[in-house]
PDB file of C-alpha atoms in Angstrom:
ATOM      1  CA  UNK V   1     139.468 115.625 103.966  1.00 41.00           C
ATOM      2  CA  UNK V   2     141.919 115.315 101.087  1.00 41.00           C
ATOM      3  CA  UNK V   3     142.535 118.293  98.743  1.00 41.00           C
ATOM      4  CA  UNK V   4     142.474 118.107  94.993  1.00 42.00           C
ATOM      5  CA  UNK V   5     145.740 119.190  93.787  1.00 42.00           C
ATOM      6  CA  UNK V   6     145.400 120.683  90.772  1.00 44.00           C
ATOM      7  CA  UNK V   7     141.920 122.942  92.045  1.00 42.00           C
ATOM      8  CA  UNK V   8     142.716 123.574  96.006  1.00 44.00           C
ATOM      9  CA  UNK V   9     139.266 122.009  96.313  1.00 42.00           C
ATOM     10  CA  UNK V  10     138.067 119.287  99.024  1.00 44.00           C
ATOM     11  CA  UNK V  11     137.267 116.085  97.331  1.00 46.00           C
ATOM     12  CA  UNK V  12     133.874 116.981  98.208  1.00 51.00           C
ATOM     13  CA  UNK V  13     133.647 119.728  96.030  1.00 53.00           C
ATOM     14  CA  UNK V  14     134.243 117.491  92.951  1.00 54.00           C
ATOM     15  CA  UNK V  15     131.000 116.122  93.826  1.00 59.00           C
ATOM     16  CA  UNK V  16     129.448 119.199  92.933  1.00 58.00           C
ATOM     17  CA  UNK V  17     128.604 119.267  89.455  1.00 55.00           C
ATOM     18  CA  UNK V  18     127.318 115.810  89.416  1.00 66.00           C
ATOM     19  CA  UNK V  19     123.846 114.981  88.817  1.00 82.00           C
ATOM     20  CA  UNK V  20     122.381 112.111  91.234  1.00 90.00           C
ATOM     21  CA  UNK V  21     119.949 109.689  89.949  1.00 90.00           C
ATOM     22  CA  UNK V  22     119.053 107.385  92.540  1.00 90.00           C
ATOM     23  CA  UNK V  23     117.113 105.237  89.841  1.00 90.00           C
ATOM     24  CA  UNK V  24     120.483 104.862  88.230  1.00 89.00           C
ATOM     25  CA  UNK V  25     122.282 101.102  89.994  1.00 90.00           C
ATOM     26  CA  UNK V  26     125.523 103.480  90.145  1.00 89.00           C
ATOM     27  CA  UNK V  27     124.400 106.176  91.955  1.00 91.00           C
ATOM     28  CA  UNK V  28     125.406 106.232  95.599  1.00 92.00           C
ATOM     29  CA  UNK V  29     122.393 108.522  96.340  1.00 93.00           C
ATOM     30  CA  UNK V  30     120.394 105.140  96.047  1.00 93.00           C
ATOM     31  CA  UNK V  31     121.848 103.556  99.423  1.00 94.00           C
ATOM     32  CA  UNK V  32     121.581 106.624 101.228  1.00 94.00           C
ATOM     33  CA  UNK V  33     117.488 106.523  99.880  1.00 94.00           C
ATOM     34  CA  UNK V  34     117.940 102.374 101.281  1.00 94.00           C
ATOM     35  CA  UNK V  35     118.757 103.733 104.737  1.00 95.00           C
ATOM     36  CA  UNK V  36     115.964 106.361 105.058  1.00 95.00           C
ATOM     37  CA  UNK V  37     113.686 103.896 103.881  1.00 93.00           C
ATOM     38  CA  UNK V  38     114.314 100.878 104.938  1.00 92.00           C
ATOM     39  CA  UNK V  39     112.425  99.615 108.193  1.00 91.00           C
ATOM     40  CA  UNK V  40     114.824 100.593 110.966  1.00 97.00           C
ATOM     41  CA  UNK V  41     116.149 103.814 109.665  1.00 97.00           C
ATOM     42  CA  UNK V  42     112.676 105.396 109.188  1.00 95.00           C
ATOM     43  CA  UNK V  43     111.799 104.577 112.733  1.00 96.00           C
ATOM     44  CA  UNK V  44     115.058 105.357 113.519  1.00 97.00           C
ATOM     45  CA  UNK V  45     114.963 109.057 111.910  1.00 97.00           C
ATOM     46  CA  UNK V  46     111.096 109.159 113.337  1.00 96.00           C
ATOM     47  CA  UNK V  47     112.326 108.745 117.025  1.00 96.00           C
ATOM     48  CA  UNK V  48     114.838 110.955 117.128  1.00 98.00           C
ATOM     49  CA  UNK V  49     113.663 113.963 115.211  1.00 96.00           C
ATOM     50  CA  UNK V  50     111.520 114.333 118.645  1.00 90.00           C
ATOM     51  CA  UNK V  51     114.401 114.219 120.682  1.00 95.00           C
ATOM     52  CA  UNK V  52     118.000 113.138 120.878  1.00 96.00           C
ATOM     53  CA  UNK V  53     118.536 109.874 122.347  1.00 97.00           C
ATOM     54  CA  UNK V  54     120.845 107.586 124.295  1.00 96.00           C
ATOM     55  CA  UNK V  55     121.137 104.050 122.720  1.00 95.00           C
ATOM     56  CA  UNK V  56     119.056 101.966 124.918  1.00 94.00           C
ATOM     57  CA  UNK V  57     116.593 105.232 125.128  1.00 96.00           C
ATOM     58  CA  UNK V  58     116.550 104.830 121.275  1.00 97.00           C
ATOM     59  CA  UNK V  59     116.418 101.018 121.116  1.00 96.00           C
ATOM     60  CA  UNK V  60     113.004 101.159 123.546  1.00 96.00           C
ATOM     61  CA  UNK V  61     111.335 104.240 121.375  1.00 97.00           C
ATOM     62  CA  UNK V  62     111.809 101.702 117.899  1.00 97.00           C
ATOM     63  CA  UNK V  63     109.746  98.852 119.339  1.00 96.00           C
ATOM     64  CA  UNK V  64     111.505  95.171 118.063  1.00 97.00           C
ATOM     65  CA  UNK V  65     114.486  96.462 116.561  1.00 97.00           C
ATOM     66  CA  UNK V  66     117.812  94.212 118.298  1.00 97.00           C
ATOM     67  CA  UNK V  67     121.006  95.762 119.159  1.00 95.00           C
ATOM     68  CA  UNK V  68     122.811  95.278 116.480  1.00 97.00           C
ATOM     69  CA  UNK V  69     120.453  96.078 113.815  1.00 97.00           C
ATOM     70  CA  UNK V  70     119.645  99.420 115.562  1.00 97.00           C
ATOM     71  CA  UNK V  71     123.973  99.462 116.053  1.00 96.00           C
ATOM     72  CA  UNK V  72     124.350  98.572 112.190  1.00 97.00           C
ATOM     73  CA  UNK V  73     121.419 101.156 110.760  1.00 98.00           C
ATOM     74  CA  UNK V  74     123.028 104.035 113.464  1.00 98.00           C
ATOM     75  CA  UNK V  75     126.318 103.371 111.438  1.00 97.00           C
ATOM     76  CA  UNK V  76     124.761 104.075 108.269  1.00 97.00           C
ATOM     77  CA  UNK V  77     123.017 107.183 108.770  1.00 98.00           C
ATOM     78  CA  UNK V  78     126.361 108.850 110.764  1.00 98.00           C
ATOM     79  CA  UNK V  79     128.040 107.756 107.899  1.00 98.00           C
ATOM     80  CA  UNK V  80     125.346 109.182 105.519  1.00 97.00           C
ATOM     81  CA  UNK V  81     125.862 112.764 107.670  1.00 98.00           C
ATOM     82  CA  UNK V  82     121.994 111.657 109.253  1.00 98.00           C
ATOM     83  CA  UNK V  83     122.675 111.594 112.799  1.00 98.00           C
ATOM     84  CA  UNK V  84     125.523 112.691 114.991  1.00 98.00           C
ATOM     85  CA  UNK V  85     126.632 110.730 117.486  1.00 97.00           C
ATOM     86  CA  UNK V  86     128.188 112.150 120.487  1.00 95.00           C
ATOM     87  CA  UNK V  87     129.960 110.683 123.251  1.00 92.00           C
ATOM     88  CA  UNK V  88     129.681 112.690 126.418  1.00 88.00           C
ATOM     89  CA  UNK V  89     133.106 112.358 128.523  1.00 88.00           C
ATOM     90  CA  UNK V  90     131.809 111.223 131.669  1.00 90.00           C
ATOM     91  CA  UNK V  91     131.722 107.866 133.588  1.00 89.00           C
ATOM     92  CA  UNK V  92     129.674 105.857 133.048  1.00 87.00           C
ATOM     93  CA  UNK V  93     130.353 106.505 128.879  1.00 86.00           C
ATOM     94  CA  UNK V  94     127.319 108.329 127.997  1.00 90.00           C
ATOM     95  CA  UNK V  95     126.744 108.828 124.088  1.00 93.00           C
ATOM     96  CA  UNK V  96     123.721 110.716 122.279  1.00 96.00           C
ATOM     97  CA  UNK V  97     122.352 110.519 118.944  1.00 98.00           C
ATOM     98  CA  UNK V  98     120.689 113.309 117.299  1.00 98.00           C
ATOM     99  CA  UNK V  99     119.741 114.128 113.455  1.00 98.00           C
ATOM    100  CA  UNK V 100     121.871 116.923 111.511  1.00 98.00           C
ATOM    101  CA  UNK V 101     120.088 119.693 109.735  1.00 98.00           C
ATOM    102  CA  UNK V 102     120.458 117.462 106.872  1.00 97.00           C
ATOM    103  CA  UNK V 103     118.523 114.339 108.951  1.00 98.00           C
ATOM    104  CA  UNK V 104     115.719 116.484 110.253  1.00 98.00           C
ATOM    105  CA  UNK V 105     115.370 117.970 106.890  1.00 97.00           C
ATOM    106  CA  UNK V 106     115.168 114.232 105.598  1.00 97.00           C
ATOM    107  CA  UNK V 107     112.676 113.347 108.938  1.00 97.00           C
ATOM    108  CA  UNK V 108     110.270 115.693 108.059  1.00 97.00           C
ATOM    109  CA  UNK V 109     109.774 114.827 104.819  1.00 96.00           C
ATOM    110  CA  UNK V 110     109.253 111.410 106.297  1.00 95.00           C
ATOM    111  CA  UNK V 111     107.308 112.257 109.456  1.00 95.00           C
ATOM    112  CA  UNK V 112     104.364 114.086 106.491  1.00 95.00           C
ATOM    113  CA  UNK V 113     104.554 110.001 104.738  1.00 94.00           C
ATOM    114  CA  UNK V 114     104.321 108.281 108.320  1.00 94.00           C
ATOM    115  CA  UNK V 115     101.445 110.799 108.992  1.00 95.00           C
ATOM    116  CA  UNK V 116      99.760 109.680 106.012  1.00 96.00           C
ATOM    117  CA  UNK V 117     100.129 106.371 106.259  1.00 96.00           C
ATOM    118  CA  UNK V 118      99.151 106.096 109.455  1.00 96.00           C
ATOM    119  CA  UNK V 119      95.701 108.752 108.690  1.00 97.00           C
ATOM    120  CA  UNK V 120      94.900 106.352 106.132  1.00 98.00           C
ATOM    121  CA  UNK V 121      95.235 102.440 107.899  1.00 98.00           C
ATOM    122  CA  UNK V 122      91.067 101.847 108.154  1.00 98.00           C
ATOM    123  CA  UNK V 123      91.354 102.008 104.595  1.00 98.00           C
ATOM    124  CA  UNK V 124      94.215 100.165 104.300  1.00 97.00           C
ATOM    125  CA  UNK V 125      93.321  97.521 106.276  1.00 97.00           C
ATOM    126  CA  UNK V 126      89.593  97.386 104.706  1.00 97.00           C
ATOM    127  CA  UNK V 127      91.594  97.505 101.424  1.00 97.00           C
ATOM    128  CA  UNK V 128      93.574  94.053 102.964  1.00 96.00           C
ATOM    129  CA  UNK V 129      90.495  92.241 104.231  1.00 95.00           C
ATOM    130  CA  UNK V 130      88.960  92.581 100.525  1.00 96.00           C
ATOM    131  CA  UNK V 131      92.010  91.558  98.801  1.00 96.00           C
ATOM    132  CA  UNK V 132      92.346  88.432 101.471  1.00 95.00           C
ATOM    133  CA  UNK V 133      88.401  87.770 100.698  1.00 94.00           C
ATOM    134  CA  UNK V 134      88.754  87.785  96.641  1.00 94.00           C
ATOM    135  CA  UNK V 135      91.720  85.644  96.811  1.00 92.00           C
ATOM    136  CA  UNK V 136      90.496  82.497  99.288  1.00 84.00           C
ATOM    137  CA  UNK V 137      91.289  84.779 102.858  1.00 70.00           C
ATOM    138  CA  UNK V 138      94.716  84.242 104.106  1.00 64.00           C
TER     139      UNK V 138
END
């Protein structure tokens, strides 16, 4: 990591006394909120706060994602300090994802809104059919 000069400090550090607004366009905490969210990385986060996860493993537990979404959204959560990937020094190459403390910290919090959801879809989907119904059906 580089080192501020003038302070000793990682460039990290400098980060510190910011205050992240991730309904500010500018703020970078809004793409790591985009990768939590979006659909793969929610199901991604879901799957493997149960367990870590080899790549095909993973691609089988999130039902319809392809390789390289699943490839592309893995990218953006290492990067995003979400999951640690770790390649195992054997033959064949073996490599494991997991979540950091930071990612199952992040998982729960999602795994409580998946919960819900999913507690809730007989009203949802009542909520659907009577919106489809008022509107001409769909």
């Amino acid at each position: 990591m580089a080192s501020d000069t003038d302070t000793g400090n990682t460039r990290t550090d400098s980060f510190d006394s910011l205050a992240f607004d991730v309904f500010s366009r500018a703020c970078p905490s809004r793409s790591t909120l985009e990768h939590v969210t979006g659909r793969w990385g929610g199901l991604t986060i879901g799957a493997l706060y149960e367990e870590s996860l080899r790549f095909n493993e993973l691609r089988r537990r999130v039902d319809g994602v392809s390789e390289k979404m699943l490839s592309q959204t893995l990218h953006a959560l290492e990067r995003d300090g979400l999951v640690l990937r770790e390649a195992q020094p054997v033959n064949p190459p073996r490599v494991d994802y997991e979540l950091t403390p930071f990612g199952r910290e992040v998982a729960e919090q999602l795994l409580g809104l998946i919960h819900c959801v999913e507690g809730r879809m007989n009203e949802v989907l009542a909520s659907r059919a009577r919106y489809d119904e008022a509107r001409g059906g769909r």
